[in-house]
Short mmCIF file of C-alpha atoms in Angstrom, two decimals:
data_model
loop_
_atom_site.label_atom_id
_atom_site.label_comp_id
_atom_site.label_asym_id
_atom_site.label_seq_id
_atom_site.Cartn_x
_atom_site.Cartn_y
_atom_site.Cartn_z
CA MET A 10 6.20 25.06 31.78
CA GLU A 11 4.69 22.21 29.81
CA ASP A 12 6.92 19.26 28.89
CA VAL A 13 6.34 18.89 25.15
CA ALA A 14 6.75 15.10 25.44
CA GLU A 15 3.68 14.98 27.69
CA LEU A 16 1.36 17.04 25.49
CA SER A 17 -1.73 15.61 23.83
CA PRO A 18 -1.90 15.98 20.04
CA ALA A 19 -4.74 18.47 20.44
CA ARG A 20 -2.70 20.62 22.85
CA ALA A 21 0.38 20.55 20.62
CA ARG A 22 -1.72 21.56 17.62
CA GLU A 23 -3.19 24.40 19.69
CA ARG A 24 0.30 25.70 20.41
CA PHE A 25 1.28 25.52 16.74
CA ARG A 26 -1.96 27.22 15.76
CA ALA A 27 -1.06 29.99 18.22
CA GLY A 28 2.22 30.51 16.39
CA GLU A 29 4.84 28.25 17.98
CA ARG A 30 7.58 27.06 15.58
CA ALA A 31 9.65 23.98 16.43
CA PRO A 32 10.74 20.64 15.05
CA THR A 33 8.44 18.03 16.57
CA ALA A 34 10.91 15.23 17.40
CA GLY A 35 10.19 14.28 21.01
CA TRP A 36 6.81 15.97 21.12
CA CYS A 37 3.67 14.08 22.26
CA ARG A 38 5.37 10.86 23.32
CA GLY A 39 3.42 7.82 22.13
CA TRP A 40 1.52 9.67 19.41
CA THR A 41 2.15 9.25 15.71
CA GLN A 42 3.69 12.01 13.61
CA ALA A 43 3.25 12.42 9.87
CA ASN A 44 4.58 14.22 6.82
CA LEU A 45 2.18 16.41 4.85
CA ILE A 46 2.11 16.75 1.10
CA ALA A 47 -0.88 18.40 -0.56
CA VAL A 48 -1.10 18.45 -4.35
CA PRO A 49 -3.72 19.58 -6.89
CA ALA A 50 -6.42 16.96 -7.49
CA ALA A 51 -5.20 16.47 -11.04
CA LEU A 52 -2.01 15.03 -9.61
CA ARG A 53 -3.47 12.94 -6.83
CA TYR A 54 -3.46 9.68 -8.77
CA ASP A 55 0.18 10.11 -9.70
CA LEU A 56 1.05 10.86 -6.07
CA LEU A 57 -0.89 7.88 -4.71
CA LEU A 58 0.75 5.61 -7.29
CA PHE A 59 4.18 7.11 -6.52
CA ALA A 60 3.56 6.30 -2.86
CA HIS A 61 2.45 2.77 -3.78
CA HIS A 62 5.58 2.28 -5.86
CA ASN A 63 7.84 3.59 -3.08
CA PRO A 64 6.31 2.23 0.12
CA ARG A 65 9.43 2.46 2.26
CA ALA A 66 9.69 6.20 1.73
CA CYS A 67 6.01 7.06 1.25
CA PRO A 68 3.75 4.98 3.50
CA VAL A 69 0.34 6.66 3.19
CA LEU A 70 -1.34 6.87 6.59
CA ASP A 71 -4.32 8.97 5.51
CA VAL A 72 -5.70 10.96 2.58
CA GLY A 73 -8.18 13.83 2.58
CA GLU A 74 -10.83 14.87 0.11
CA PRO A 75 -10.01 17.73 -2.28
CA GLY A 76 -9.92 20.99 -0.32
CA ALA A 77 -10.35 19.24 3.03
CA TRP A 78 -8.27 20.50 5.93
CA SER A 79 -8.73 17.58 8.23
CA THR A 80 -8.71 13.80 7.82
CA ALA A 81 -9.86 10.82 9.86
CA LEU A 82 -6.52 10.64 11.67
CA PHE A 83 -5.89 14.39 12.01
CA GLY A 84 -8.57 16.12 14.00
CA GLY A 85 -7.06 19.59 13.74
CA ASP A 86 -6.81 22.07 10.89
CA LEU A 87 -4.12 21.05 8.40
CA ARG A 88 -3.74 24.67 7.31
CA THR A 89 -2.72 26.02 10.72
CA ASP A 90 -1.91 23.18 13.14
CA LEU A 91 1.54 22.19 11.95
CA PRO A 92 4.54 24.15 13.21
CA GLY A 93 5.76 24.96 9.73
CA TYR A 94 4.95 24.72 6.03
CA ARG A 95 6.78 24.94 2.73
CA LEU A 96 5.02 26.26 -0.37
CA TYR A 97 6.08 25.12 -3.84
CA ARG A 98 5.41 26.69 -7.23
CA ASP A 99 6.62 25.01 -10.42
CA GLY A 100 8.77 22.70 -8.34
CA ARG A 101 10.54 25.47 -6.46
CA PRO A 102 10.18 26.15 -2.73
CA VAL A 103 8.95 29.74 -2.72
CA ALA A 104 8.07 30.32 0.93
CA ASP A 105 8.31 28.82 4.40
CA LEU A 106 5.18 29.78 6.29
CA GLY A 107 3.65 29.44 9.74
CA GLU A 108 0.19 28.78 8.37
CA VAL A 109 -1.27 28.31 4.91
CA THR A 110 -4.95 29.21 5.18
CA ALA A 111 -4.81 31.59 2.22
CA GLU A 112 -2.69 29.16 0.19
CA TRP A 113 -4.96 26.11 0.70
CA ARG A 114 -6.57 25.91 -2.73
CA GLU A 115 -9.90 24.16 -3.07
CA ASP A 116 -8.44 21.48 -5.33
CA LEU A 117 -5.62 20.51 -2.96
CA VAL A 118 -5.64 16.88 -1.80
CA PRO A 119 -3.73 16.32 1.45
CA PHE A 120 -1.73 13.15 2.00
CA LEU A 121 -0.32 12.21 5.38
CA ILE A 122 2.81 10.07 5.12
CA GLY A 123 4.43 8.08 7.92
CA CYS A 124 7.36 9.59 9.84
CA SER A 125 10.30 7.88 11.53
CA PHE A 126 9.84 10.03 14.65
CA THR A 127 7.10 7.50 15.36
CA PHE A 128 9.57 4.78 16.38
CA GLU A 129 12.02 6.97 18.30
CA ARG A 130 10.26 6.26 21.58
CA ALA A 131 10.77 2.54 20.89
CA LEU A 132 14.45 3.13 20.10
CA LEU A 133 14.94 4.94 23.41
CA ALA A 134 13.06 2.22 25.27
CA ALA A 135 15.42 -0.34 23.76
CA GLY A 136 18.45 1.64 24.95
CA VAL A 137 19.32 3.17 21.57
CA PRO A 138 20.23 6.84 22.03
CA VAL A 139 18.81 9.36 19.57
CA ARG A 140 21.30 12.17 19.03
CA HIS A 141 18.92 14.88 17.79
CA LEU A 142 16.67 14.30 20.79
CA GLU A 143 19.69 14.67 23.10
CA LEU A 144 20.65 17.87 21.30
CA GLY A 145 17.12 19.23 21.01
CA THR A 146 17.64 19.75 17.29
CA ASN A 147 15.90 18.67 14.09
CA VAL A 148 16.83 15.29 12.56
CA PRO A 149 19.33 15.56 9.66
CA MET A 150 17.87 14.64 6.25
CA TYR A 151 19.68 14.08 2.96
CA VAL A 152 18.72 13.86 -0.70
CA THR A 153 20.32 10.65 -2.00
CA ASN A 154 21.37 9.50 -5.47
CA VAL A 155 18.86 6.63 -5.28
CA PRO A 156 16.01 7.20 -7.74
CA CYS A 157 12.47 6.43 -6.67
CA ARG A 158 10.26 4.44 -9.03
CA SER A 159 8.40 7.08 -10.98
CA ALA A 160 4.62 7.31 -11.42
CA GLY A 161 3.02 9.41 -14.13
CA ARG A 162 4.46 12.91 -13.90
CA LEU A 163 6.23 12.24 -10.60
CA SER A 164 9.82 11.15 -10.24
CA GLY A 165 12.63 12.06 -7.92
CA PRO A 166 15.30 10.87 -5.51
CA LEU A 167 14.93 9.05 -2.21
CA VAL A 168 15.34 11.28 0.84
CA VAL A 169 16.65 9.74 4.06
CA SER A 170 16.92 10.71 7.71
CA MET A 171 20.09 9.82 9.64
CA ARG A 172 20.71 8.76 13.23
CA PRO A 173 24.18 7.89 14.55
CA VAL A 174 24.02 4.62 16.50
CA PRO A 175 26.75 2.98 18.64
CA GLU A 176 28.18 -0.02 16.79
CA GLU A 177 27.00 -2.49 19.39
CA LEU A 178 23.41 -1.21 19.10
CA VAL A 179 23.07 -1.24 15.31
CA GLY A 180 21.33 -4.62 15.35
CA THR A 181 18.91 -3.44 18.01
CA ALA A 182 18.12 -0.24 16.11
CA VAL A 183 17.44 -2.21 12.92
CA GLU A 184 15.25 -4.73 14.71
CA VAL A 185 13.24 -2.20 16.71
CA SER A 186 12.57 0.17 13.80
CA GLY A 187 11.78 -2.83 11.61
CA ARG A 188 8.74 -3.46 13.78
CA TYR A 189 7.21 -0.25 12.40
CA PRO A 190 7.00 -0.90 8.64
CA ARG A 191 4.34 1.75 8.01
CA VAL A 192 6.52 4.51 9.40
CA HIS A 193 9.60 3.64 7.29
CA GLY A 194 10.62 0.45 9.14
CA ALA A 195 14.23 -0.69 9.17
CA PRO A 196 17.04 1.45 7.74
CA VAL A 197 17.57 1.45 3.99
CA HIS A 198 21.32 1.82 4.49
CA VAL A 199 23.84 1.30 7.28
CA GLY A 200 27.28 2.86 7.24
CA ASP A 201 29.19 4.76 4.56
CA PRO A 202 27.10 7.73 3.40
CA ALA A 203 28.84 7.54 0.01
CA GLY A 204 26.72 4.45 -0.65
CA LEU A 205 23.75 6.80 -0.98
CA GLY A 206 25.70 9.50 -2.76
CA ILE A 207 25.82 11.68 0.36
CA GLY A 208 28.99 13.74 0.32
CA ASP A 209 29.11 15.45 3.71
CA LEU A 210 27.05 14.39 6.72
CA ALA A 211 27.76 17.76 8.32
CA ARG A 212 25.67 19.47 5.63
CA PRO A 213 22.19 17.93 5.58
CA ASP A 214 19.75 19.05 2.89
CA PHE A 215 17.07 19.50 5.54
CA GLY A 216 17.20 19.72 9.33
CA ASP A 217 20.28 20.07 11.52
CA PRO A 218 23.59 18.16 11.54
CA ALA A 219 24.02 15.37 14.10
CA GLU A 220 27.64 14.47 14.79
CA VAL A 221 28.68 10.84 14.26
CA ARG A 222 31.14 10.11 17.06
CA ALA A 223 33.87 7.49 17.39
CA GLY A 224 32.36 4.03 17.70
CA GLU A 225 29.13 5.10 16.05
CA VAL A 226 27.66 4.14 12.66
CA PRO A 227 25.31 6.36 10.66
CA LEU A 228 21.96 4.65 10.01
CA PHE A 229 19.77 5.96 7.21
CA TRP A 230 16.01 5.57 7.11
CA ALA A 231 13.70 6.33 4.19
CA CYS A 232 12.09 9.71 4.85
CA GLY A 233 8.64 11.12 4.17
CA VAL A 234 10.16 14.28 2.74
CA THR A 235 10.67 12.15 -0.40
CA PRO A 236 7.37 13.39 -1.95
CA GLN A 237 8.60 16.97 -1.59
CA ALA A 238 11.79 16.00 -3.43
CA ALA A 239 9.56 14.56 -6.18
CA VAL A 240 7.54 17.77 -6.29
CA MET A 241 10.79 19.63 -6.87
CA ALA A 242 12.32 17.17 -9.34
CA SER A 243 9.07 17.01 -11.33
CA GLY A 244 8.31 20.73 -11.48
CA VAL A 245 4.88 20.34 -9.89
CA GLU A 246 2.97 23.57 -10.44
CA TYR A 247 1.63 23.95 -6.89
CA ALA A 248 2.06 21.99 -3.68
CA ILE A 249 2.19 22.49 0.06
CA GLY A 250 4.35 20.36 2.34
CA HIS A 251 5.27 20.53 5.97
CA LEU A 252 8.58 22.19 6.80
CA PRO A 253 10.88 19.17 7.12
CA GLY A 254 10.95 17.94 10.72
CA HIS A 255 7.91 20.06 11.60
CA MET A 256 5.30 17.31 11.48
CA ALA A 257 1.56 16.83 11.70
CA ILE A 258 0.80 15.17 15.04
CA LEU A 259 -1.99 12.65 14.55
CA ASP A 260 -4.72 11.28 16.74
CA ALA A 261 -3.14 7.84 16.39
CA ARG A 262 -0.76 5.92 18.60
CA ASP A 263 2.77 4.82 17.79
CA ASP A 264 1.69 1.33 18.79
CA ASP A 265 -0.98 1.36 16.06
CA TYR A 266 1.88 1.03 13.57
CA ARG A 267 3.86 -1.61 15.38
CA VAL A 268 3.78 -5.19 14.10
CA GLY A 269 5.08 -8.29 15.85
CA MET B 18 -0.31 -34.00 -22.80
CA GLU B 19 1.13 -31.06 -20.91
CA ASP B 20 0.77 -30.95 -17.13
CA VAL B 21 -0.68 -27.50 -16.49
CA ALA B 22 1.24 -27.28 -13.20
CA GLU B 23 4.50 -27.45 -15.16
CA LEU B 24 3.71 -24.77 -17.73
CA SER B 25 5.59 -21.49 -17.92
CA PRO B 26 3.44 -18.35 -17.65
CA ALA B 27 4.17 -17.59 -21.30
CA ARG B 28 3.01 -21.06 -22.39
CA ALA B 29 -0.17 -20.87 -20.29
CA ARG B 30 -0.98 -17.45 -21.72
CA GLU B 31 -0.44 -18.86 -25.20
CA ARG B 32 -2.99 -21.57 -24.53
CA PHE B 33 -5.52 -19.07 -23.20
CA ARG B 34 -4.86 -16.81 -26.18
CA ALA B 35 -5.61 -19.80 -28.41
CA GLY B 36 -8.99 -20.17 -26.75
CA GLU B 37 -8.62 -22.48 -23.76
CA ARG B 38 -11.05 -21.77 -20.91
CA ALA B 39 -10.27 -23.03 -17.39
CA PRO B 40 -9.93 -21.88 -13.80
CA THR B 41 -6.21 -21.42 -13.15
CA ALA B 42 -5.85 -22.94 -9.66
CA GLY B 43 -2.93 -25.34 -9.89
CA TRP B 44 -1.57 -23.91 -13.15
CA CYS B 45 2.06 -22.84 -13.49
CA ARG B 46 3.29 -24.04 -10.11
CA GLY B 47 5.53 -21.47 -8.45
CA TRP B 48 4.30 -18.52 -10.52
CA THR B 49 2.12 -15.74 -9.17
CA GLN B 50 -1.48 -15.35 -10.27
CA ALA B 51 -3.46 -12.12 -10.19
CA ASN B 52 -6.93 -10.65 -10.43
CA LEU B 53 -7.63 -8.14 -13.18
CA ILE B 54 -9.79 -5.05 -12.84
CA ALA B 55 -9.66 -2.38 -15.53
CA VAL B 56 -11.58 0.86 -15.04
CA PRO B 57 -11.87 4.14 -16.93
CA ALA B 58 -9.04 6.57 -16.14
CA ALA B 59 -11.50 8.94 -14.47
CA LEU B 60 -12.00 6.28 -11.80
CA ARG B 61 -8.42 5.16 -11.35
CA TYR B 62 -7.71 7.34 -8.33
CA ASP B 63 -10.80 6.07 -6.55
CA LEU B 64 -9.80 2.48 -7.33
CA LEU B 65 -6.22 2.94 -6.16
CA LEU B 66 -7.45 4.59 -2.96
CA PHE B 67 -10.05 1.84 -2.48
CA ALA B 68 -7.23 -0.70 -2.77
CA HIS B 69 -5.13 1.29 -0.31
CA HIS B 70 -8.01 1.40 2.16
CA ASN B 71 -8.67 -2.34 1.81
CA PRO B 72 -5.22 -3.90 1.55
CA ARG B 73 -6.20 -7.38 2.68
CA ALA B 74 -8.67 -7.77 -0.19
CA CYS B 75 -7.01 -5.53 -2.79
CA PRO B 76 -3.22 -5.80 -2.69
CA VAL B 77 -2.09 -4.00 -5.86
CA LEU B 78 0.73 -5.93 -7.54
CA ASP B 79 0.93 -3.83 -10.68
CA VAL B 80 -0.83 -1.02 -12.55
CA GLY B 81 -0.78 -0.21 -16.26
CA GLU B 82 -0.95 3.07 -18.12
CA PRO B 83 -4.33 4.09 -19.61
CA GLY B 84 -5.07 1.85 -22.57
CA ALA B 85 -2.04 -0.37 -21.96
CA TRP B 86 -2.50 -4.10 -22.38
CA SER B 87 0.62 -5.23 -20.62
CA THR B 88 2.41 -4.23 -17.44
CA ALA B 89 5.86 -4.74 -15.95
CA LEU B 90 4.78 -8.00 -14.32
CA PHE B 91 2.54 -9.31 -17.11
CA GLY B 92 4.42 -9.81 -20.32
CA GLY B 93 1.43 -11.04 -22.33
CA ASP B 94 -1.61 -9.26 -23.74
CA LEU B 95 -4.12 -8.48 -21.00
CA ARG B 96 -6.91 -8.43 -23.60
CA THR B 97 -6.46 -12.05 -24.74
CA ASP B 98 -4.15 -13.95 -22.39
CA LEU B 99 -6.48 -14.66 -19.50
CA PRO B 100 -8.80 -17.68 -19.72
CA GLY B 101 -11.93 -15.62 -19.12
CA TYR B 102 -13.25 -12.08 -18.74
CA ARG B 103 -16.33 -10.38 -17.34
CA LEU B 104 -17.58 -7.12 -18.84
CA TYR B 105 -19.55 -4.63 -16.73
CA ARG B 106 -21.78 -1.78 -17.79
CA ASP B 107 -23.37 0.51 -15.19
CA GLY B 108 -22.40 -1.95 -12.50
CA ARG B 109 -24.03 -4.94 -14.16
CA PRO B 110 -22.15 -7.94 -15.55
CA VAL B 111 -23.28 -7.93 -19.16
CA ALA B 112 -21.05 -10.56 -20.77
CA ASP B 113 -18.52 -13.28 -20.00
CA LEU B 114 -15.98 -13.32 -22.81
CA GLY B 115 -12.95 -15.27 -23.94
CA GLU B 116 -11.10 -12.16 -25.06
CA VAL B 117 -11.77 -8.43 -24.85
CA THR B 118 -9.74 -6.84 -27.63
CA ALA B 119 -12.71 -4.91 -28.99
CA GLU B 120 -13.86 -3.95 -25.49
CA TRP B 121 -10.48 -2.59 -24.29
CA ARG B 122 -11.19 1.13 -24.41
CA GLU B 123 -8.27 3.52 -24.72
CA ASP B 124 -9.01 5.08 -21.34
CA LEU B 125 -9.02 1.78 -19.41
CA VAL B 126 -6.43 1.48 -16.64
CA PRO B 127 -5.60 -2.12 -15.72
CA PHE B 128 -4.89 -3.08 -12.12
CA LEU B 129 -3.46 -6.47 -11.17
CA ILE B 130 -4.48 -7.53 -7.67
CA GLY B 131 -2.95 -10.36 -5.63
CA CYS B 132 -4.61 -13.79 -5.63
CA SER B 133 -4.67 -16.46 -2.94
CA PHE B 134 -3.84 -19.16 -5.49
CA THR B 135 -0.32 -17.82 -5.01
CA PHE B 136 0.10 -19.50 -1.61
CA GLU B 137 -1.62 -22.79 -2.42
CA ARG B 138 1.67 -24.42 -3.36
CA ALA B 139 2.98 -23.46 0.10
CA LEU B 140 -0.15 -24.90 1.73
CA LEU B 141 0.35 -28.20 -0.06
CA ALA B 142 4.04 -28.24 0.84
CA ALA B 143 3.07 -27.82 4.51
CA GLY B 144 0.68 -30.76 4.28
CA VAL B 145 -2.52 -28.74 4.09
CA PRO B 146 -4.84 -30.28 1.47
CA VAL B 147 -6.60 -27.92 -0.94
CA ARG B 148 -10.01 -29.31 -1.82
CA HIS B 149 -10.62 -27.51 -5.12
CA LEU B 150 -7.22 -28.66 -6.36
CA GLU B 151 -8.13 -32.25 -5.44
CA LEU B 152 -11.44 -31.87 -7.25
CA GLY B 153 -10.05 -29.98 -10.21
CA THR B 154 -12.68 -27.29 -9.74
CA ASN B 155 -12.71 -23.53 -9.22
CA VAL B 156 -12.33 -22.17 -5.68
CA PRO B 157 -15.65 -21.16 -4.03
CA MET B 158 -16.05 -17.41 -3.49
CA TYR B 159 -18.71 -15.57 -1.48
CA VAL B 160 -19.94 -12.00 -1.17
CA THR B 161 -19.96 -11.21 2.56
CA ASN B 162 -21.90 -8.72 4.67
CA VAL B 163 -18.63 -7.01 5.65
CA PRO B 164 -18.41 -3.55 4.07
CA CYS B 165 -15.13 -2.38 2.61
CA ARG B 166 -13.90 1.10 3.46
CA SER B 167 -15.18 3.24 0.61
CA ALA B 168 -13.10 5.60 -1.54
CA GLY B 169 -14.66 8.32 -3.65
CA ARG B 170 -17.32 6.72 -5.81
CA LEU B 171 -16.35 3.17 -4.88
CA SER B 172 -17.89 1.14 -2.10
CA GLY B 173 -18.96 -2.46 -1.73
CA PRO B 174 -18.73 -5.66 0.28
CA LEU B 175 -15.73 -7.85 1.00
CA VAL B 176 -15.54 -10.98 -1.16
CA VAL B 177 -13.82 -14.07 0.27
CA SER B 178 -12.54 -17.39 -1.01
CA MET B 179 -13.07 -20.54 1.09
CA ARG B 180 -10.94 -23.61 1.67
CA PRO B 181 -12.00 -26.42 4.04
CA VAL B 182 -9.09 -27.36 6.32
CA PRO B 183 -8.81 -30.30 8.76
CA GLU B 184 -9.12 -28.98 12.32
CA GLU B 185 -5.62 -30.05 13.27
CA LEU B 186 -4.14 -28.11 10.33
CA VAL B 187 -5.96 -24.79 10.81
CA GLY B 188 -3.01 -23.29 12.66
CA THR B 189 -0.63 -24.39 9.93
CA ALA B 190 -2.87 -22.97 7.20
CA VAL B 191 -3.11 -19.63 9.00
CA GLU B 192 0.63 -19.48 9.59
CA VAL B 193 1.65 -20.49 6.07
CA SER B 194 -0.76 -18.16 4.26
CA GLY B 195 0.17 -15.38 6.70
CA ARG B 196 3.65 -15.42 5.19
CA TYR B 197 2.16 -14.03 1.95
CA PRO B 198 0.63 -10.72 3.03
CA ARG B 199 0.59 -9.23 -0.48
CA VAL B 200 -1.56 -12.05 -1.82
CA HIS B 201 -4.22 -11.82 0.92
CA GLY B 202 -2.17 -13.32 3.78
CA ALA B 203 -3.87 -15.08 6.68
CA PRO B 204 -7.61 -15.81 6.67
CA VAL B 205 -9.98 -13.00 7.61
CA HIS B 206 -12.35 -15.50 9.23
CA VAL B 207 -12.18 -19.07 10.56
CA GLY B 208 -15.28 -21.18 11.13
CA ASP B 209 -18.98 -20.33 11.08
CA PRO B 210 -19.84 -18.78 7.69
CA ALA B 211 -22.71 -16.92 9.38
CA GLY B 212 -20.02 -14.67 10.90
CA LEU B 213 -19.54 -13.21 7.42
CA GLY B 214 -23.24 -13.30 6.56
CA ILE B 215 -22.78 -16.30 4.28
CA GLY B 216 -25.95 -18.37 4.31
CA ASP B 217 -25.15 -21.51 2.36
CA LEU B 218 -21.62 -22.71 1.60
CA ALA B 219 -23.02 -25.00 -1.07
CA ARG B 220 -24.04 -21.98 -3.14
CA PRO B 221 -20.99 -19.77 -3.74
CA ASP B 222 -21.48 -16.46 -5.51
CA PHE B 223 -18.55 -17.28 -7.81
CA GLY B 224 -16.70 -20.51 -8.57
CA ASP B 225 -17.68 -24.03 -7.56
CA PRO B 226 -18.78 -25.48 -4.21
CA ALA B 227 -16.17 -27.32 -2.11
CA GLU B 228 -17.67 -29.67 0.47
CA VAL B 229 -16.67 -29.14 4.11
CA ARG B 230 -16.34 -32.63 5.56
CA ALA B 231 -16.53 -33.90 9.13
CA GLY B 232 -13.51 -32.74 11.11
CA GLU B 233 -12.89 -29.82 8.77
CA VAL B 234 -13.26 -26.08 9.36
CA PRO B 235 -14.00 -23.56 6.60
CA LEU B 236 -11.29 -20.91 6.31
CA PHE B 237 -12.09 -17.66 4.53
CA TRP B 238 -9.50 -15.48 2.83
CA ALA B 239 -10.01 -11.96 1.46
CA CYS B 240 -10.43 -12.25 -2.31
CA GLY B 241 -9.32 -10.10 -5.22
CA VAL B 242 -12.80 -10.30 -6.74
CA THR B 243 -13.66 -7.60 -4.17
CA PRO B 244 -13.03 -4.77 -6.70
CA GLN B 245 -15.56 -6.38 -9.05
CA ALA B 246 -18.11 -6.41 -6.21
CA ALA B 247 -17.36 -2.70 -5.74
CA VAL B 248 -17.86 -2.09 -9.47
CA MET B 249 -21.29 -3.70 -9.13
CA ALA B 250 -22.26 -2.03 -5.86
CA SER B 251 -21.16 1.38 -7.12
CA GLY B 252 -22.75 1.25 -10.57
CA VAL B 253 -19.47 1.85 -12.39
CA GLU B 254 -20.24 2.76 -15.99
CA TYR B 255 -17.68 0.49 -17.63
CA ALA B 256 -15.18 -2.05 -16.35
CA ILE B 257 -13.50 -5.28 -17.34
CA GLY B 258 -12.53 -7.94 -14.81
CA HIS B 259 -11.23 -11.46 -15.09
CA LEU B 260 -13.81 -14.20 -14.82
CA PRO B 261 -13.51 -15.17 -11.13
CA GLY B 262 -10.96 -17.97 -10.72
CA HIS B 263 -9.63 -17.41 -14.26
CA MET B 264 -6.56 -15.43 -13.40
CA ALA B 265 -3.76 -13.51 -15.04
CA ILE B 266 -0.55 -15.53 -14.66
CA LEU B 267 2.34 -13.18 -14.01
CA ASP B 268 6.04 -13.25 -14.75
CA ALA B 269 6.65 -13.21 -11.01
CA ARG B 270 7.35 -15.95 -8.51
CA ASP B 271 5.23 -16.98 -5.54
CA ASP B 272 8.36 -16.60 -3.45
CA ASP B 273 8.58 -12.93 -4.44
CA TYR B 274 5.56 -12.36 -2.19
CA ARG B 275 6.71 -14.43 0.75
CA VAL B 276 7.98 -12.69 3.87
CA GLY B 277 9.75 -14.31 6.82
#
């Protein structure tokens, strides 16, 4: 049986294209993962400006032409080669799908947004454990009460991912993730979830819970699901995102996004 | 007589609004300066994507709504409060103007792009002389043979500014300017101008010459005139830029753009 950590991006995409469904944390070690958000061309300026205004949450790694289903950094087929999709109409999620070939309108512009899975290998290498990798689950994600800076028709709240980190390793986790500013960088918040308006860590808005144990602190990173929250908050007529945690695996290396 | 280095942005803009014409290097010490490029709304996505693809040359500091003549960071009137403007039709510069109230079409979207004048105070503070400040002239700028990454209808060459630096201070100049990544950061090239396809330093494409003396090395920084070169290379139907070196002075501090 193949170890998913050892797969090439092309091989992982082949498995997803063949129908496999799984969160991608831990897949294709050393390769960059990305969030997908595809919006009608009429909204692409607003989305690009929203991303520019909110760079921690929405670092744009690549953008396709209208109707395109691949980009410079993603050699596969964006309509079939992710392990899960979420379709939105008028701001409401209306279907979770395994592929979106029929739904990929000709005016859709795909954006690939950085993902914090990209620095998890570096966290592990620095001795910082990653709970959802230990558990084999999806990372927990939460809609916060922190508003993003709006752009044109798009506004919405910041979404964050959470990893519990032992107290003595919080500094290391901040420093190591901070070396990857284009894939969310350092945490936006450390400690009390109430500071972000998160009521119950056991009930994430997306993904699976990850228990915070004694001696651990929850660390919150800006999350590339934020554009999907904006699609919902703004009532966007039509959009396709990845299913949270089920990422596009790019033909780019984690180290490409490391600085210093 | 007022020392232009000591003026507030509001006072400098008042003088420009009253008709004063001057390059702004050395004005309003400690305040951020910016390049202006205003394009029709139909082209704003291409321009924002061009800026995203070429962040060293085109760091976007602020963007206005269509037809707006101020932005969050520029409290004045963008149509009158710069000391010089250049009007383009079909990619050709057709007029240099002192104000552009009549030319400011309702569909124009103004972008403010970072300017390397912003780190000149830091260069001086680190003991790096700045020749064009000594001479009281405009900085020399050159169109290079380095292509930018294109975006939609926009393509064109990288434009650079040049400062001669004593050999023993090159490292300092690189390090100090590198702390300001959103206003062009470290040089893109050090030394032989032929490496950028620049034939004769004595004949800049914009601004004034600045002699490179014995024991000095020319340092080249990405320049926010690059979008104007793209307007020309791409035959854009209508655009308004600042007159090179005659910048918008923002209500933002140099230190706002310093990292580390």
